[in-house]
mmCIF file of C-alpha atoms in Angstrom:
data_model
loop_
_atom_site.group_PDB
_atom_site.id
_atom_site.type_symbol
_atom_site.label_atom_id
_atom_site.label_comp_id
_atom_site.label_asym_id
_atom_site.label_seq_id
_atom_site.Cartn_x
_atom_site.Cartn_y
_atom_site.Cartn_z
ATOM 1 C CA UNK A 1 -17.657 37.558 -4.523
ATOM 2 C CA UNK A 2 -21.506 36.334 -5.252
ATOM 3 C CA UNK A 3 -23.698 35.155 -2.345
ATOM 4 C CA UNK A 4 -23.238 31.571 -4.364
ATOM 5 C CA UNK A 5 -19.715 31.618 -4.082
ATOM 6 C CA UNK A 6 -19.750 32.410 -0.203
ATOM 7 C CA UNK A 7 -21.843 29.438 0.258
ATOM 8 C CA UNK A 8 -19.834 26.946 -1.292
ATOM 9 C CA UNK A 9 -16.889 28.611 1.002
ATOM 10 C CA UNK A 10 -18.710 27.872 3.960
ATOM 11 C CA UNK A 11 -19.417 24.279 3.160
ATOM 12 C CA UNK A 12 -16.247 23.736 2.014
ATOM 13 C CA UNK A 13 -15.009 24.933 5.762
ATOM 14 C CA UNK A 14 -18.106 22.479 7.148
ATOM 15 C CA UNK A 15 -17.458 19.409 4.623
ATOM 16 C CA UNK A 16 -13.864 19.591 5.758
ATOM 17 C CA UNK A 17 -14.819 19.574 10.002
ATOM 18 C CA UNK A 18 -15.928 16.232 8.935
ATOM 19 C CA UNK A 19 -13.113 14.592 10.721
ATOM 20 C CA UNK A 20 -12.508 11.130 9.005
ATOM 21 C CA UNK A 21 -9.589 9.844 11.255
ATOM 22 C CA UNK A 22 -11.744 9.961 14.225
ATOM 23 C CA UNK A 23 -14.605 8.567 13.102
ATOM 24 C CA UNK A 24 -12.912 5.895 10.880
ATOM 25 C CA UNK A 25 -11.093 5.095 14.239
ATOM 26 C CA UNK A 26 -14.705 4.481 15.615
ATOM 27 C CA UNK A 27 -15.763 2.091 13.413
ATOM 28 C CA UNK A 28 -12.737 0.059 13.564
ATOM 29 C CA UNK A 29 -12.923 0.301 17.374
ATOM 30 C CA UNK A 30 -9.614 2.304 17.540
ATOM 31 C CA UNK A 31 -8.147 4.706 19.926
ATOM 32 C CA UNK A 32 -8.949 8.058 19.397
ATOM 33 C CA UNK A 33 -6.849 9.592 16.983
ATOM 34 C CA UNK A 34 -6.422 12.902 18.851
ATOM 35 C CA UNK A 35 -5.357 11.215 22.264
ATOM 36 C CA UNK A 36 -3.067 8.212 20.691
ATOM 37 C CA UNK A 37 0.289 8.362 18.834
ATOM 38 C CA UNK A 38 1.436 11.409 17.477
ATOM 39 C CA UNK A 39 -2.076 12.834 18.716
ATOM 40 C CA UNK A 40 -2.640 14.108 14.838
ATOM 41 C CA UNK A 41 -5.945 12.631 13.253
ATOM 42 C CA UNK A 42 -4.364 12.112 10.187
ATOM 43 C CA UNK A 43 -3.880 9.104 7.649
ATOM 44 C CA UNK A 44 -0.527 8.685 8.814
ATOM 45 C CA UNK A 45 -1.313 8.690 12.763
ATOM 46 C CA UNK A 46 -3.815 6.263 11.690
ATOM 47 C CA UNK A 47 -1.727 3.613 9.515
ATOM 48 C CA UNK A 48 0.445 3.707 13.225
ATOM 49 C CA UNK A 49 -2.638 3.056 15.003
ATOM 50 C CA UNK A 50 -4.862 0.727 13.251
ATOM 51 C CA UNK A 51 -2.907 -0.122 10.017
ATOM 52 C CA UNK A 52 -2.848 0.414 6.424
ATOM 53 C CA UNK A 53 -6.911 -0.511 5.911
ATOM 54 C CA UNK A 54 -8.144 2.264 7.737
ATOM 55 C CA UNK A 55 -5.291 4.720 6.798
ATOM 56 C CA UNK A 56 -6.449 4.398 3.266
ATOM 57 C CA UNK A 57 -10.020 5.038 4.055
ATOM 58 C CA UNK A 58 -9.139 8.208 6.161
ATOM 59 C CA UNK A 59 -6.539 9.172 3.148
ATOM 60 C CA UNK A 60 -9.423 8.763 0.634
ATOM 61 C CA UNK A 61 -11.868 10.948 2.675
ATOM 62 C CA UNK A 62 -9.530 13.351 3.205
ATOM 63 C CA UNK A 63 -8.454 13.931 -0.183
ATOM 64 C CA UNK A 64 -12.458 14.302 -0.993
ATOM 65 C CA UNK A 65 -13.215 16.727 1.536
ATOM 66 C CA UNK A 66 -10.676 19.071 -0.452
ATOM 67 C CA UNK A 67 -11.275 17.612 -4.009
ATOM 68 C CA UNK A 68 -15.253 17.711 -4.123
ATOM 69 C CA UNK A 69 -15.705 21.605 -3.226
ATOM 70 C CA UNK A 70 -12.902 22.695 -5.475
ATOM 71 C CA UNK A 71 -13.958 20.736 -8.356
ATOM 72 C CA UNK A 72 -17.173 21.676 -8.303
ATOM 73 C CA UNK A 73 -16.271 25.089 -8.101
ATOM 74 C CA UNK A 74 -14.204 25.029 -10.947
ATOM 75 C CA UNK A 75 -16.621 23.585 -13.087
ATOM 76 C CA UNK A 76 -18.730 26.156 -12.546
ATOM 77 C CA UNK A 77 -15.732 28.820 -13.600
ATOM 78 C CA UNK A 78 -14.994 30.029 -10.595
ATOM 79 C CA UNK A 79 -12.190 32.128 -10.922
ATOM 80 C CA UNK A 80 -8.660 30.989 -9.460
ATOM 81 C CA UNK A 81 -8.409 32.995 -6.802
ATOM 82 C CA UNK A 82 -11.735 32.049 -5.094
ATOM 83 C CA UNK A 83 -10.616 28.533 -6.204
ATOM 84 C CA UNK A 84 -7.640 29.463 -3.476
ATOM 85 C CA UNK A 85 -9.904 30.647 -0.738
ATOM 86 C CA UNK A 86 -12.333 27.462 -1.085
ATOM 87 C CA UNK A 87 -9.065 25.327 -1.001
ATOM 88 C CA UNK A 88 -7.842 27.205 2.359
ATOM 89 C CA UNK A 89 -11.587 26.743 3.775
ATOM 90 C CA UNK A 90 -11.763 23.140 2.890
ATOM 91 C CA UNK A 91 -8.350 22.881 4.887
ATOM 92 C CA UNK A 92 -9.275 25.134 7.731
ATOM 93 C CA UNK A 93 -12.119 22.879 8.521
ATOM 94 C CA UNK A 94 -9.725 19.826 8.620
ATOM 95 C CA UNK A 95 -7.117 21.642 10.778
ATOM 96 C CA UNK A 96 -10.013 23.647 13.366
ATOM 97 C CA UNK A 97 -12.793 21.241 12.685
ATOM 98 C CA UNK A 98 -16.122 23.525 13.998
ATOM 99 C CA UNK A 99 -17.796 19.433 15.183
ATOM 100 C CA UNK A 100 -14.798 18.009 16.529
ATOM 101 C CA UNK A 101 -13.909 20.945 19.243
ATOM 102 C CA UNK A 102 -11.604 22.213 16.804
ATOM 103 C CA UNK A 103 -8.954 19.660 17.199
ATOM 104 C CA UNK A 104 -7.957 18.677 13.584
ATOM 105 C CA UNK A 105 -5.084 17.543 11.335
ATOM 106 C CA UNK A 106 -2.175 18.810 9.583
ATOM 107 C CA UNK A 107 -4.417 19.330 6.520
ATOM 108 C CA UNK A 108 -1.880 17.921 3.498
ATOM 109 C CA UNK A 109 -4.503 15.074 2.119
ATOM 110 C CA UNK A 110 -7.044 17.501 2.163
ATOM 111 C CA UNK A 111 -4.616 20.316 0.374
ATOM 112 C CA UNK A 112 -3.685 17.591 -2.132
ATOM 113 C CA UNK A 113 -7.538 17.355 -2.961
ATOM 114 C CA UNK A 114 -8.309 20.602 -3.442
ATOM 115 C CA UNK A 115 -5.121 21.256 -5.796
ATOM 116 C CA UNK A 116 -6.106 17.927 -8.174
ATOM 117 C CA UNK A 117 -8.902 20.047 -10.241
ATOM 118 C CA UNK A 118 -5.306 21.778 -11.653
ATOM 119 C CA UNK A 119 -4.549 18.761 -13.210
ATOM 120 C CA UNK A 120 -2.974 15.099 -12.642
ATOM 121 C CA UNK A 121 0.297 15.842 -13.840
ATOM 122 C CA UNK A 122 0.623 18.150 -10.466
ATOM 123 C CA UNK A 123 -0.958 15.653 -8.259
ATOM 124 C CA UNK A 124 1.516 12.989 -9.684
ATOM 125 C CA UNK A 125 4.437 15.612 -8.766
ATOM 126 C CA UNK A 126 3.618 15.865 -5.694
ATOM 127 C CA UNK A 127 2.464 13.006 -4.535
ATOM 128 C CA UNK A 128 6.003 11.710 -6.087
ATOM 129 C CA UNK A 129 7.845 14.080 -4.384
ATOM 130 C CA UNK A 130 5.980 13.164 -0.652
ATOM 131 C CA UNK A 131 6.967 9.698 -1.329
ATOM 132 C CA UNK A 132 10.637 10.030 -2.568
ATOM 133 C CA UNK A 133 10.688 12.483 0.285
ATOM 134 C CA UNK A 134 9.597 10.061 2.818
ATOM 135 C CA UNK A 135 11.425 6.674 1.004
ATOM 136 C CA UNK A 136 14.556 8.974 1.582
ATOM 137 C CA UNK A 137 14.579 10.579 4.913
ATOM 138 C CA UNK A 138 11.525 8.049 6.542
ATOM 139 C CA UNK A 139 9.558 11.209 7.811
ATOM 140 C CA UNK A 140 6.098 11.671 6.575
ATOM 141 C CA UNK A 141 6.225 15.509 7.752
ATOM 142 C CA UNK A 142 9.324 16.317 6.484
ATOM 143 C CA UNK A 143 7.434 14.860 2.813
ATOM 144 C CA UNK A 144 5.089 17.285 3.763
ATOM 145 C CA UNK A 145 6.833 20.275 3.786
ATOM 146 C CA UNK A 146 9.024 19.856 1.209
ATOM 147 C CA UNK A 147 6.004 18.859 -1.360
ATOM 148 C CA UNK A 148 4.432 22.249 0.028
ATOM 149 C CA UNK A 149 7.408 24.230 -0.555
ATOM 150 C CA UNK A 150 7.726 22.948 -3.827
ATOM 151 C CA UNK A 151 3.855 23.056 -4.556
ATOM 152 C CA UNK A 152 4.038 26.632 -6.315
ATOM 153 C CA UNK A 153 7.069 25.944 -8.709
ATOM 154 C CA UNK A 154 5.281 23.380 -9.716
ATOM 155 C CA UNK A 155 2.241 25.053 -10.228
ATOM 156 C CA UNK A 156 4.189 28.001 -11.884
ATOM 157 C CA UNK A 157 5.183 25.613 -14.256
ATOM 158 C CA UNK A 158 2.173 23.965 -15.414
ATOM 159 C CA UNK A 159 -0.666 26.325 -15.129
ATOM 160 C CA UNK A 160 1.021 29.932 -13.848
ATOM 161 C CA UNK A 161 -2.660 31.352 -13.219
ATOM 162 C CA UNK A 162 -3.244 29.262 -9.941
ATOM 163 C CA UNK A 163 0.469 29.820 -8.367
ATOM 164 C CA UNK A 164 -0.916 32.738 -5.762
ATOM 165 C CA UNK A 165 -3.531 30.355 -4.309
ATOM 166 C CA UNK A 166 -1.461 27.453 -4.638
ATOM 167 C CA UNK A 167 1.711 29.772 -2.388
ATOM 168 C CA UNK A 168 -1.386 30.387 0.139
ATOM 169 C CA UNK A 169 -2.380 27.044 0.483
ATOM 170 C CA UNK A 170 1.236 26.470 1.019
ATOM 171 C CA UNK A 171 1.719 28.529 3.580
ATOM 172 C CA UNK A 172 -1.021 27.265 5.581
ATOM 173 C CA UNK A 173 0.250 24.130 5.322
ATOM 174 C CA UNK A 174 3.736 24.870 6.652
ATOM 175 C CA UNK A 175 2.639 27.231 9.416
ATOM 176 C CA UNK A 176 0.430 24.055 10.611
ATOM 177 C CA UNK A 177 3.604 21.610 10.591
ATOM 178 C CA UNK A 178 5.890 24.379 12.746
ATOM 179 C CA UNK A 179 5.812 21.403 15.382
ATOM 180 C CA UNK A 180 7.580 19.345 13.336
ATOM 181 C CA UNK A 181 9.975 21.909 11.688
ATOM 182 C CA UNK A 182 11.588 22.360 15.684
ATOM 183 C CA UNK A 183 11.218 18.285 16.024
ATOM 184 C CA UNK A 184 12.633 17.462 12.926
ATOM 185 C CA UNK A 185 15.518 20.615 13.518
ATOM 186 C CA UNK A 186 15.739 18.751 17.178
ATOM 187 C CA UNK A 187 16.219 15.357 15.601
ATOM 188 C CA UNK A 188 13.088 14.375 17.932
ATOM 189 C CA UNK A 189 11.017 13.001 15.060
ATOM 190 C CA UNK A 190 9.576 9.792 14.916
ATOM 191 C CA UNK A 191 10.158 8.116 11.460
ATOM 192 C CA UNK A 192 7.351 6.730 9.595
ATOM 193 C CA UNK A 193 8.400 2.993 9.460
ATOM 194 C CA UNK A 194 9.730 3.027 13.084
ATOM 195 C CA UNK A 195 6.468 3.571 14.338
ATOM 196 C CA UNK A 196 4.716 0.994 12.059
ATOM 197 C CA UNK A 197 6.604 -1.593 12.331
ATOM 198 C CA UNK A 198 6.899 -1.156 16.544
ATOM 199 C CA UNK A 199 2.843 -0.861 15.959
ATOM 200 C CA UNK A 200 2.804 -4.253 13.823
ATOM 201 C CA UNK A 201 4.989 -6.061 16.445
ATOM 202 C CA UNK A 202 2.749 -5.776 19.788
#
């Protein structure tokens, strides 16, 4: 690994402590993230909290924060493995954000970013299987963790080379949701829509 390389790691770890959801929720005047709702500053926690406008913006920055490091990287021909570990450290800093007292998100916007310099074909995957996931069952995590699971087979089957960093990225990202696994196994998850549309009716 080349001093250059290092570098971009660590501002791929710093670009992603950039928390979005709580400073988006600033600007609008919201709660903060962290404290409200689910207490995840995430686009979904958002959408609950201040509706689908600022959702989108925190979505958008989130996917960026993992998109802009790896893509750069891999224009550069940086080799997929250190692709991986700039991936992981663009989704470590949204999960244990170094400004925001380490208090981050679930990290899957900000995995989806950093996995779009494969190609389109695998972000359309998996962004269709999150939302046929979630138009299904109604649970946003649950869309999570089965895109994440399914994340390397895809992978596998469109560009083999990047399925180990692809598996480690998602690993992370179902280690971070093991809240939800014993909510959803508890049948103590919220749904999506329920918490919308009791948001949308106060």
């Amino acid at each position: 690994m080349t001093p250059f390389v290092l570098l971009i790691i660590i501002a791929a770890y710093l670009l992603g402590s950039v928390s979005s959801a709580v400073l988006i929720c600033r600007l609008y005047g919201l709660p903060d993230p962290r404290d409200s709702g689910s207490g995840n500053p995430g686009a979904t926690n958002v959408l609950r909290l201040g509706g689908r406008g600022a959702a989108a913006m925190v979505l958008v920055c989130d996917i960026l924060k993992g998109m802009v490091p790896v893509w750069f990287s891999y224009f550069i021909g940086v080799n997929p493995f250190l692709l991986g570990i700039i991936g992981i450290a663009a989704c470590l800093g949204h999960i244990y954000p170094i400004f925001f007292h380490f208090r981050g998100g679930k990290g899957v916007a900000t995995a989806l970013g950093a996995l779009a310099p494969i190609g389109w074909d695998l972000s359309g995957m998996l962004i269709g299987t999150w939302l046929l996931t979630v138009l299904i069952f109604g649970y946003s995590s649950l869309g999570s963790l089965i895109t994440a699971l399914a994340a390397p087979m895809f992978t596998w089957l469109i560009k083999p080379e990047y399925t180990m960093p692809v598996s480690m990225l998602s690993c992370l990202i179902v280690f971070r949701h093991h809240d939800n696994v014993r909510r959803l196994l508890e049948g103590k998850e919220s749904k999506i829509w329920q918490k919308f549309s009791r948001k949308t009716k106060l």
